[in-house]
Amino acid sequence: MRTRNTALVAAMCAGLAAALAGCGGDDGGGEDPDAGTNGVGKLPATKIESRARKAAGAAEAVRLSGQLVTKGRTYKVDMRLKADGGTGQVSTEGSTFELLRVGKDLYLKADAGFWTHKTGNHAGSGAGQNSAGQNGAGVGDKLDDKYVKVPVRDPSYKRLSGLTDKTLLLDGLLGLHGGISTGDRGTVGGVRTIRIRGGQGSGGTLDVSLEGKPYPLRLQRAGGAGVIRLADWDKDFPLTAPAKDEVVDYGQQIPSGT
């Protein structure tokens, strides 16, 4: 009888082996959440933030997409950025346009509807004609799907070029406000992450990759100022100025609502 009972207990132990470390044994405290990761999940929140910033700064390129709210204006952006420029699409206040910056040369591209609407608005204030005496639909037809070079001295240059500046954007976006603490683990795009929080979340949150380099993968800005995804880290992309026949002269100041 003892032999039979012993065999029965042994069989039960074997059946539970997948869930238990062994009958009468120590389970070792469960699965290590940092197993197979880059180890940043073990660090204090401030060091996780530091590692993420360092990784972002050292990367050659990144894709940034989502919404940004700044100075009362909401921008929906999808930009690819690197040290010497960037390219992508921006939407704001019902308008959509493309931006391309190569070095200091900044170009804006939009359809006829964009330029007709913008020029029409300016025409109402007496500033609707370009240097060729065109306004409204005439300007829209001329600029439809063409690149317009934005002069460095144009009031819009600083604001628009900032959306193509990798260093400027990342330095401004990645900062959390308030005391920094560690939040939950999760995934972004199938990649395991650790979340750090500013002010227990009210000062923004940052999800940092636990796989490979500790790149920031998702940012929720403080005060509801937008949610940004960061992807394609260190993936290069072509960045060249448009051909001369693709560039036209707008002939006046870029509309301030752009």
PDB file of C-alpha atoms in Angstrom:
ATOM      1  CA  MET A   1       0.000   0.000   0.000  1.00  0.00           C
ATOM      2  CA  ARG A   2       2.822   2.406   0.882  1.00  0.00           C
ATOM      3  CA  THR A   3       4.447   1.711  -2.500  1.00  0.00           C
ATOM      4  CA  ARG A   4       1.187   2.420  -4.313  1.00  0.00           C
ATOM      5  CA  ASN A   5       0.636   5.683  -2.426  1.00  0.00           C
ATOM      6  CA  THR A   6       4.188   6.777  -3.134  1.00  0.00           C
ATOM      7  CA  ALA A   7       3.713   6.119  -6.837  1.00  0.00           C
ATOM      8  CA  LEU A   8       0.452   8.075  -6.815  1.00  0.00           C
ATOM      9  CA  VAL A   9       2.079  11.076  -5.143  1.00  0.00           C
ATOM     10  CA  ALA A  10       4.939  10.922  -7.632  1.00  0.00           C
ATOM     11  CA  ALA A  11       2.489  10.939 -10.533  1.00  0.00           C
ATOM     12  CA  MET A  12       0.657  13.927  -9.070  1.00  0.00           C
ATOM     13  CA  CYS A  13       3.932  15.811  -8.698  1.00  0.00           C
ATOM     14  CA  ALA A  14       4.819  15.107 -12.314  1.00  0.00           C
ATOM     15  CA  GLY A  15       1.450  16.425 -13.448  1.00  0.00           C
ATOM     16  CA  LEU A  16       1.958  19.674 -11.545  1.00  0.00           C
ATOM     17  CA  ALA A  17       5.527  20.183 -12.711  1.00  0.00           C
ATOM     18  CA  ALA A  18       4.556  22.831 -15.240  1.00  0.00           C
ATOM     19  CA  ALA A  19       3.047  25.010 -12.525  1.00  0.00           C
ATOM     20  CA  LEU A  20       5.279  24.218  -9.564  1.00  0.00           C
ATOM     21  CA  ALA A  21       9.024  24.014  -9.140  1.00  0.00           C
ATOM     22  CA  GLY A  22       8.502  20.582  -7.494  1.00  0.00           C
ATOM     23  CA  CYS A  23       6.702  18.932  -4.599  1.00  0.00           C
ATOM     24  CA  GLY A  24       8.108  20.063  -1.289  1.00  0.00           C
ATOM     25  CA  GLY A  25      10.678  22.290  -3.106  1.00  0.00           C
ATOM     26  CA  ASP A  26      11.271  26.082  -3.253  1.00  0.00           C
ATOM     27  CA  ASP A  27       9.609  27.822  -6.228  1.00  0.00           C
ATOM     28  CA  GLY A  28      12.422  30.387  -6.393  1.00  0.00           C
ATOM     29  CA  GLY A  29      10.066  33.370  -6.033  1.00  0.00           C
ATOM     30  CA  GLY A  30       8.478  33.100  -9.509  1.00  0.00           C
ATOM     31  CA  GLU A  31       9.627  34.185 -12.926  1.00  0.00           C
ATOM     32  CA  ASP A  32      12.180  36.982 -13.116  1.00  0.00           C
ATOM     33  CA  PRO A  33      10.482  39.905 -14.948  1.00  0.00           C
ATOM     34  CA  ASP A  34      13.883  41.130 -16.146  1.00  0.00           C
ATOM     35  CA  ALA A  35      14.939  37.835 -17.684  1.00  0.00           C
ATOM     36  CA  GLY A  36      15.949  38.414 -21.296  1.00  0.00           C
ATOM     37  CA  THR A  37      15.702  42.209 -21.046  1.00  0.00           C
ATOM     38  CA  ASN A  38      18.328  44.946 -21.274  1.00  0.00           C
ATOM     39  CA  GLY A  39      18.202  45.295 -17.482  1.00  0.00           C
ATOM     40  CA  VAL A  40      17.006  48.907 -17.231  1.00  0.00           C
ATOM     41  CA  GLY A  41      13.846  47.749 -15.473  1.00  0.00           C
ATOM     42  CA  LYS A  42      15.975  47.119 -12.373  1.00  0.00           C
ATOM     43  CA  LEU A  43      17.226  50.700 -12.262  1.00  0.00           C
ATOM     44  CA  PRO A  44      15.776  53.661 -10.357  1.00  0.00           C
ATOM     45  CA  ALA A  45      13.388  55.776 -12.409  1.00  0.00           C
ATOM     46  CA  THR A  46      15.828  58.672 -12.753  1.00  0.00           C
ATOM     47  CA  LYS A  47      18.467  56.382 -14.223  1.00  0.00           C
ATOM     48  CA  ILE A  48      15.938  54.856 -16.624  1.00  0.00           C
ATOM     49  CA  GLU A  49      15.127  58.364 -17.844  1.00  0.00           C
ATOM     50  CA  SER A  50      18.834  59.152 -18.194  1.00  0.00           C
ATOM     51  CA  ARG A  51      19.504  55.959 -20.173  1.00  0.00           C
ATOM     52  CA  ALA A  52      16.529  56.652 -22.464  1.00  0.00           C
ATOM     53  CA  ARG A  53      17.674  60.205 -23.163  1.00  0.00           C
ATOM     54  CA  LYS A  54      21.207  59.032 -23.870  1.00  0.00           C
ATOM     55  CA  ALA A  55      20.011  56.334 -26.269  1.00  0.00           C
ATOM     56  CA  ALA A  56      17.742  58.800 -28.066  1.00  0.00           C
ATOM     57  CA  GLY A  57      20.499  61.376 -28.400  1.00  0.00           C
ATOM     58  CA  ALA A  58      22.934  58.860 -29.836  1.00  0.00           C
ATOM     59  CA  ALA A  59      20.509  57.467 -32.428  1.00  0.00           C
ATOM     60  CA  GLU A  60      21.047  58.560 -36.009  1.00  0.00           C
ATOM     61  CA  ALA A  61      17.345  58.707 -36.876  1.00  0.00           C
ATOM     62  CA  VAL A  62      13.833  58.282 -35.507  1.00  0.00           C
ATOM     63  CA  ARG A  63      10.209  58.374 -36.636  1.00  0.00           C
ATOM     64  CA  LEU A  64       7.944  60.531 -34.491  1.00  0.00           C
ATOM     65  CA  SER A  65       4.158  60.354 -34.845  1.00  0.00           C
ATOM     66  CA  GLY A  66       1.098  61.392 -32.901  1.00  0.00           C
ATOM     67  CA  GLN A  67      -0.316  64.641 -31.563  1.00  0.00           C
ATOM     68  CA  LEU A  68       1.411  67.688 -30.136  1.00  0.00           C
ATOM     69  CA  VAL A  69      -0.423  70.526 -28.414  1.00  0.00           C
ATOM     70  CA  THR A  70       1.614  73.697 -28.138  1.00  0.00           C
ATOM     71  CA  LYS A  71       0.598  77.314 -27.587  1.00  0.00           C
ATOM     72  CA  GLY A  72      -3.055  76.371 -27.951  1.00  0.00           C
ATOM     73  CA  ARG A  73      -2.593  74.700 -31.335  1.00  0.00           C
ATOM     74  CA  THR A  74      -2.844  70.949 -31.974  1.00  0.00           C
ATOM     75  CA  TYR A  75      -0.498  69.401 -34.517  1.00  0.00           C
ATOM     76  CA  LYS A  76      -0.899  65.873 -35.838  1.00  0.00           C
ATOM     77  CA  VAL A  77       2.560  64.861 -36.982  1.00  0.00           C
ATOM     78  CA  ASP A  78       4.259  61.975 -38.735  1.00  0.00           C
ATOM     79  CA  MET A  79       7.908  62.935 -39.161  1.00  0.00           C
ATOM     80  CA  ARG A  80      11.152  61.110 -39.866  1.00  0.00           C
ATOM     81  CA  LEU A  81      14.088  62.949 -38.356  1.00  0.00           C
ATOM     82  CA  LYS A  82      17.873  62.862 -38.322  1.00  0.00           C
ATOM     83  CA  ALA A  83      20.720  65.228 -37.589  1.00  0.00           C
ATOM     84  CA  ASP A  84      20.702  67.178 -40.857  1.00  0.00           C
ATOM     85  CA  GLY A  85      16.962  67.462 -41.395  1.00  0.00           C
ATOM     86  CA  GLY A  86      13.642  65.719 -41.572  1.00  0.00           C
ATOM     87  CA  THR A  87      10.602  64.980 -43.701  1.00  0.00           C
ATOM     88  CA  GLY A  88       6.982  64.138 -43.106  1.00  0.00           C
ATOM     89  CA  GLN A  89       3.403  65.335 -42.827  1.00  0.00           C
ATOM     90  CA  VAL A  90       1.773  67.812 -40.457  1.00  0.00           C
ATOM     91  CA  SER A  91      -1.929  68.549 -39.928  1.00  0.00           C
ATOM     92  CA  THR A  92      -3.265  71.488 -37.936  1.00  0.00           C
ATOM     93  CA  GLU A  93      -6.519  73.423 -37.833  1.00  0.00           C
ATOM     94  CA  GLY A  94      -7.973  71.551 -40.791  1.00  0.00           C
ATOM     95  CA  SER A  95      -4.896  71.981 -42.976  1.00  0.00           C
ATOM     96  CA  THR A  96      -2.436  69.296 -44.033  1.00  0.00           C
ATOM     97  CA  PHE A  97       0.973  69.910 -45.528  1.00  0.00           C
ATOM     98  CA  GLU A  98       4.347  68.252 -45.960  1.00  0.00           C
ATOM     99  CA  LEU A  99       7.618  69.529 -44.577  1.00  0.00           C
ATOM    100  CA  LEU A 100      11.102  68.788 -45.855  1.00  0.00           C
ATOM    101  CA  ARG A 101      14.279  70.235 -44.400  1.00  0.00           C
ATOM    102  CA  VAL A 102      17.736  69.520 -45.778  1.00  0.00           C
ATOM    103  CA  GLY A 103      20.335  71.368 -43.755  1.00  0.00           C
ATOM    104  CA  LYS A 104      19.009  74.916 -43.380  1.00  0.00           C
ATOM    105  CA  ASP A 105      16.797  74.706 -46.468  1.00  0.00           C
ATOM    106  CA  LEU A 106      13.146  74.270 -45.480  1.00  0.00           C
ATOM    107  CA  TYR A 107      10.375  73.409 -47.938  1.00  0.00           C
ATOM    108  CA  LEU A 108       6.609  73.252 -47.551  1.00  0.00           C
ATOM    109  CA  LYS A 109       4.363  71.285 -49.906  1.00  0.00           C
ATOM    110  CA  ALA A 110       0.554  71.264 -50.045  1.00  0.00           C
ATOM    111  CA  ASP A 111      -2.345  70.900 -52.463  1.00  0.00           C
ATOM    112  CA  ALA A 112      -4.255  73.703 -54.174  1.00  0.00           C
ATOM    113  CA  GLY A 113      -7.003  73.647 -51.554  1.00  0.00           C
ATOM    114  CA  PHE A 114      -4.521  74.449 -48.796  1.00  0.00           C
ATOM    115  CA  TRP A 115      -3.100  77.483 -50.568  1.00  0.00           C
ATOM    116  CA  THR A 116      -6.497  78.713 -51.804  1.00  0.00           C
ATOM    117  CA  HIS A 117      -7.881  78.564 -48.260  1.00  0.00           C
ATOM    118  CA  LYS A 118      -4.858  80.225 -46.673  1.00  0.00           C
ATOM    119  CA  THR A 119      -4.550  82.925 -49.306  1.00  0.00           C
ATOM    120  CA  GLY A 120      -8.288  83.540 -49.246  1.00  0.00           C
ATOM    121  CA  ASN A 121      -8.153  84.155 -45.505  1.00  0.00           C
ATOM    122  CA  HIS A 122      -5.323  86.613 -45.969  1.00  0.00           C
ATOM    123  CA  ALA A 123      -7.111  88.298 -48.864  1.00  0.00           C
ATOM    124  CA  GLY A 124      -9.834  89.306 -46.459  1.00  0.00           C
ATOM    125  CA  SER A 125      -7.319  91.356 -44.514  1.00  0.00           C
ATOM    126  CA  GLY A 126      -5.845  92.976 -47.593  1.00  0.00           C
ATOM    127  CA  ALA A 127      -2.792  90.714 -47.767  1.00  0.00           C
ATOM    128  CA  GLY A 128      -4.058  88.091 -50.203  1.00  0.00           C
ATOM    129  CA  GLN A 129      -1.983  88.813 -53.274  1.00  0.00           C
ATOM    130  CA  ASN A 130       1.472  87.498 -53.983  1.00  0.00           C
ATOM    131  CA  SER A 131       4.160  89.384 -55.868  1.00  0.00           C
ATOM    132  CA  ALA A 132       2.622  88.286 -59.164  1.00  0.00           C
ATOM    133  CA  GLY A 133      -0.719  89.841 -58.242  1.00  0.00           C
ATOM    134  CA  GLN A 134      -2.425  86.468 -57.807  1.00  0.00           C
ATOM    135  CA  ASN A 135      -4.714  85.436 -55.002  1.00  0.00           C
ATOM    136  CA  GLY A 136      -7.164  82.668 -54.087  1.00  0.00           C
ATOM    137  CA  ALA A 137      -7.516  79.994 -56.743  1.00  0.00           C
ATOM    138  CA  GLY A 138      -4.729  81.471 -58.883  1.00  0.00           C
ATOM    139  CA  VAL A 139      -2.158  80.936 -56.181  1.00  0.00           C
ATOM    140  CA  GLY A 140      -3.606  77.522 -55.358  1.00  0.00           C
ATOM    141  CA  ASP A 141      -3.257  76.352 -58.958  1.00  0.00           C
ATOM    142  CA  LYS A 142       0.315  77.623 -59.160  1.00  0.00           C
ATOM    143  CA  LEU A 143       1.435  75.966 -55.927  1.00  0.00           C
ATOM    144  CA  ASP A 144      -0.578  72.737 -56.128  1.00  0.00           C
ATOM    145  CA  ASP A 145       1.644  69.838 -55.097  1.00  0.00           C
ATOM    146  CA  LYS A 146       4.788  71.957 -55.439  1.00  0.00           C
ATOM    147  CA  TYR A 147       7.494  72.700 -52.894  1.00  0.00           C
ATOM    148  CA  VAL A 148       7.681  76.249 -51.582  1.00  0.00           C
ATOM    149  CA  LYS A 149      10.998  77.221 -50.051  1.00  0.00           C
ATOM    150  CA  VAL A 150      10.480  78.974 -46.721  1.00  0.00           C
ATOM    151  CA  PRO A 151      12.937  81.880 -46.307  1.00  0.00           C
ATOM    152  CA  VAL A 152      14.981  81.808 -43.112  1.00  0.00           C
ATOM    153  CA  ARG A 153      13.716  85.293 -42.265  1.00  0.00           C
ATOM    154  CA  ASP A 154      10.065  84.295 -42.673  1.00  0.00           C
ATOM    155  CA  PRO A 155       8.208  84.352 -39.310  1.00  0.00           C
ATOM    156  CA  SER A 156       7.023  80.783 -39.939  1.00  0.00           C
ATOM    157  CA  TYR A 157      10.526  79.416 -40.493  1.00  0.00           C
ATOM    158  CA  LYS A 158      11.444  78.913 -36.839  1.00  0.00           C
ATOM    159  CA  ARG A 159       8.154  77.229 -35.934  1.00  0.00           C
ATOM    160  CA  LEU A 160       8.035  74.945 -38.967  1.00  0.00           C
ATOM    161  CA  SER A 161      11.722  74.037 -38.967  1.00  0.00           C
ATOM    162  CA  GLY A 162      11.375  73.066 -35.306  1.00  0.00           C
ATOM    163  CA  LEU A 163       9.079  70.226 -36.407  1.00  0.00           C
ATOM    164  CA  THR A 164      11.975  68.839 -38.478  1.00  0.00           C
ATOM    165  CA  ASP A 165      14.694  69.220 -35.838  1.00  0.00           C
ATOM    166  CA  LYS A 166      15.478  65.905 -34.116  1.00  0.00           C
ATOM    167  CA  THR A 167      17.552  67.353 -31.273  1.00  0.00           C
ATOM    168  CA  LEU A 168      15.175  70.217 -30.546  1.00  0.00           C
ATOM    169  CA  LEU A 169      12.078  68.019 -30.564  1.00  0.00           C
ATOM    170  CA  LEU A 170      13.512  65.217 -28.445  1.00  0.00           C
ATOM    171  CA  ASP A 171      15.041  67.585 -25.885  1.00  0.00           C
ATOM    172  CA  GLY A 172      11.702  69.321 -25.531  1.00  0.00           C
ATOM    173  CA  LEU A 173       9.517  66.225 -25.514  1.00  0.00           C
ATOM    174  CA  LEU A 174      11.353  63.728 -23.346  1.00  0.00           C
ATOM    175  CA  GLY A 175      11.426  65.755 -20.134  1.00  0.00           C
ATOM    176  CA  LEU A 176       8.986  64.682 -17.397  1.00  0.00           C
ATOM    177  CA  HIS A 177       7.705  67.121 -14.783  1.00  0.00           C
ATOM    178  CA  GLY A 178       7.771  66.535 -11.032  1.00  0.00           C
ATOM    179  CA  GLY A 179       9.317  63.684  -9.099  1.00  0.00           C
ATOM    180  CA  ILE A 180      10.070  60.693 -11.329  1.00  0.00           C
ATOM    181  CA  SER A 181       8.875  57.233 -10.307  1.00  0.00           C
ATOM    182  CA  THR A 182       8.602  53.801 -11.898  1.00  0.00           C
ATOM    183  CA  GLY A 183       5.234  52.676 -13.217  1.00  0.00           C
ATOM    184  CA  ASP A 184       3.927  49.498 -14.820  1.00  0.00           C
ATOM    185  CA  ARG A 185       5.517  47.203 -17.339  1.00  0.00           C
ATOM    186  CA  GLY A 186       3.794  46.788 -20.669  1.00  0.00           C
ATOM    187  CA  THR A 187       4.355  46.595 -24.411  1.00  0.00           C
ATOM    188  CA  VAL A 188       4.506  49.124 -27.231  1.00  0.00           C
ATOM    189  CA  GLY A 189       4.345  47.714 -30.727  1.00  0.00           C
ATOM    190  CA  GLY A 190       5.089  44.249 -29.354  1.00  0.00           C
ATOM    191  CA  VAL A 191       8.216  45.432 -27.522  1.00  0.00           C
ATOM    192  CA  ARG A 192       8.392  45.033 -23.735  1.00  0.00           C
ATOM    193  CA  THR A 193       8.599  48.326 -21.892  1.00  0.00           C
ATOM    194  CA  ILE A 194       8.931  49.891 -18.466  1.00  0.00           C
ATOM    195  CA  ARG A 195       6.994  53.083 -17.736  1.00  0.00           C
ATOM    196  CA  ILE A 196       8.384  56.013 -15.803  1.00  0.00           C
ATOM    197  CA  ARG A 197       6.146  58.807 -14.559  1.00  0.00           C
ATOM    198  CA  GLY A 198       6.532  62.449 -13.681  1.00  0.00           C
ATOM    199  CA  GLY A 199       4.483  63.578 -10.703  1.00  0.00           C
ATOM    200  CA  GLN A 200       2.839  60.128 -10.428  1.00  0.00           C
ATOM    201  CA  GLY A 201       1.633  60.563 -14.026  1.00  0.00           C
ATOM    202  CA  SER A 202       0.353  64.150 -13.995  1.00  0.00           C
ATOM    203  CA  GLY A 203       3.768  65.310 -15.203  1.00  0.00           C
ATOM    204  CA  GLY A 204       3.772  62.945 -18.177  1.00  0.00           C
ATOM    205  CA  THR A 205       4.752  59.315 -18.737  1.00  0.00           C
ATOM    206  CA  LEU A 206       7.456  57.678 -20.829  1.00  0.00           C
ATOM    207  CA  ASP A 207       7.521  54.030 -21.937  1.00  0.00           C
ATOM    208  CA  VAL A 208      11.105  52.817 -22.354  1.00  0.00           C
ATOM    209  CA  SER A 209      12.157  49.710 -24.249  1.00  0.00           C
ATOM    210  CA  LEU A 210      13.303  46.705 -22.235  1.00  0.00           C
ATOM    211  CA  GLU A 211      14.677  45.090 -25.384  1.00  0.00           C
ATOM    212  CA  GLY A 212      17.918  46.117 -27.049  1.00  0.00           C
ATOM    213  CA  LYS A 213      18.818  49.747 -26.498  1.00  0.00           C
ATOM    214  CA  PRO A 214      16.571  51.548 -23.988  1.00  0.00           C
ATOM    215  CA  TYR A 215      14.912  53.811 -26.528  1.00  0.00           C
ATOM    216  CA  PRO A 216      11.820  55.795 -25.520  1.00  0.00           C
ATOM    217  CA  LEU A 217       8.875  54.311 -27.434  1.00  0.00           C
ATOM    218  CA  ARG A 218       5.838  56.261 -26.271  1.00  0.00           C
ATOM    219  CA  LEU A 219       5.388  59.585 -24.533  1.00  0.00           C
ATOM    220  CA  GLN A 220       2.265  60.974 -22.944  1.00  0.00           C
ATOM    221  CA  ARG A 221       2.878  64.668 -22.352  1.00  0.00           C
ATOM    222  CA  ALA A 222       1.908  66.472 -19.184  1.00  0.00           C
ATOM    223  CA  GLY A 223      -1.367  68.365 -19.086  1.00  0.00           C
ATOM    224  CA  GLY A 224      -2.939  66.471 -21.973  1.00  0.00           C
ATOM    225  CA  ALA A 225      -0.491  68.040 -24.419  1.00  0.00           C
ATOM    226  CA  GLY A 226      -0.431  65.033 -26.706  1.00  0.00           C
ATOM    227  CA  VAL A 227       0.697  61.430 -27.105  1.00  0.00           C
ATOM    228  CA  ILE A 228       3.720  60.637 -29.256  1.00  0.00           C
ATOM    229  CA  ARG A 229       5.038  57.320 -30.592  1.00  0.00           C
ATOM    230  CA  LEU A 230       8.748  56.990 -31.337  1.00  0.00           C
ATOM    231  CA  ALA A 231       9.839  54.217 -33.685  1.00  0.00           C
ATOM    232  CA  ASP A 232      12.357  53.223 -36.362  1.00  0.00           C
ATOM    233  CA  TRP A 233      15.251  54.243 -34.141  1.00  0.00           C
ATOM    234  CA  ASP A 234      18.568  54.323 -36.010  1.00  0.00           C
ATOM    235  CA  LYS A 235      16.887  53.433 -39.337  1.00  0.00           C
ATOM    236  CA  ASP A 236      18.313  55.771 -41.965  1.00  0.00           C
ATOM    237  CA  PHE A 237      16.184  57.264 -44.732  1.00  0.00           C
ATOM    238  CA  PRO A 238      16.884  59.349 -47.861  1.00  0.00           C
ATOM    239  CA  LEU A 239      16.874  63.114 -47.418  1.00  0.00           C
ATOM    240  CA  THR A 240      17.441  65.164 -50.563  1.00  0.00           C
ATOM    241  CA  ALA A 241      16.351  68.595 -51.746  1.00  0.00           C
ATOM    242  CA  PRO A 242      13.604  68.643 -54.387  1.00  0.00           C
ATOM    243  CA  ALA A 243      14.487  69.192 -58.041  1.00  0.00           C
ATOM    244  CA  LYS A 244      14.378  72.795 -59.243  1.00  0.00           C
ATOM    245  CA  ASP A 245      11.285  72.173 -61.387  1.00  0.00           C
ATOM    246  CA  GLU A 246       9.431  71.003 -58.271  1.00  0.00           C
ATOM    247  CA  VAL A 247      10.060  74.287 -56.396  1.00  0.00           C
ATOM    248  CA  VAL A 248       8.082  77.496 -56.916  1.00  0.00           C
ATOM    249  CA  ASP A 249       8.306  80.964 -55.383  1.00  0.00           C
ATOM    250  CA  TYR A 250       5.332  81.852 -53.203  1.00  0.00           C
ATOM    251  CA  GLY A 251       6.270  85.503 -53.474  1.00  0.00           C
ATOM    252  CA  GLN A 252       5.123  86.579 -50.023  1.00  0.00           C
ATOM    253  CA  GLN A 253       5.171  85.681 -46.341  1.00  0.00           C
ATOM    254  CA  ILE A 254       4.053  82.122 -45.552  1.00  0.00           C
ATOM    255  CA  PRO A 255       0.515  82.287 -44.055  1.00  0.00           C
ATOM    256  CA  SER A 256       0.706  82.677 -40.293  1.00  0.00           C
ATOM    257  CA  GLY A 257      -1.918  79.977 -39.694  1.00  0.00           C
ATOM    258  CA  THR A 258       0.340  77.302 -41.179  1.00  0.00           C
TER     259      THR A 258
END
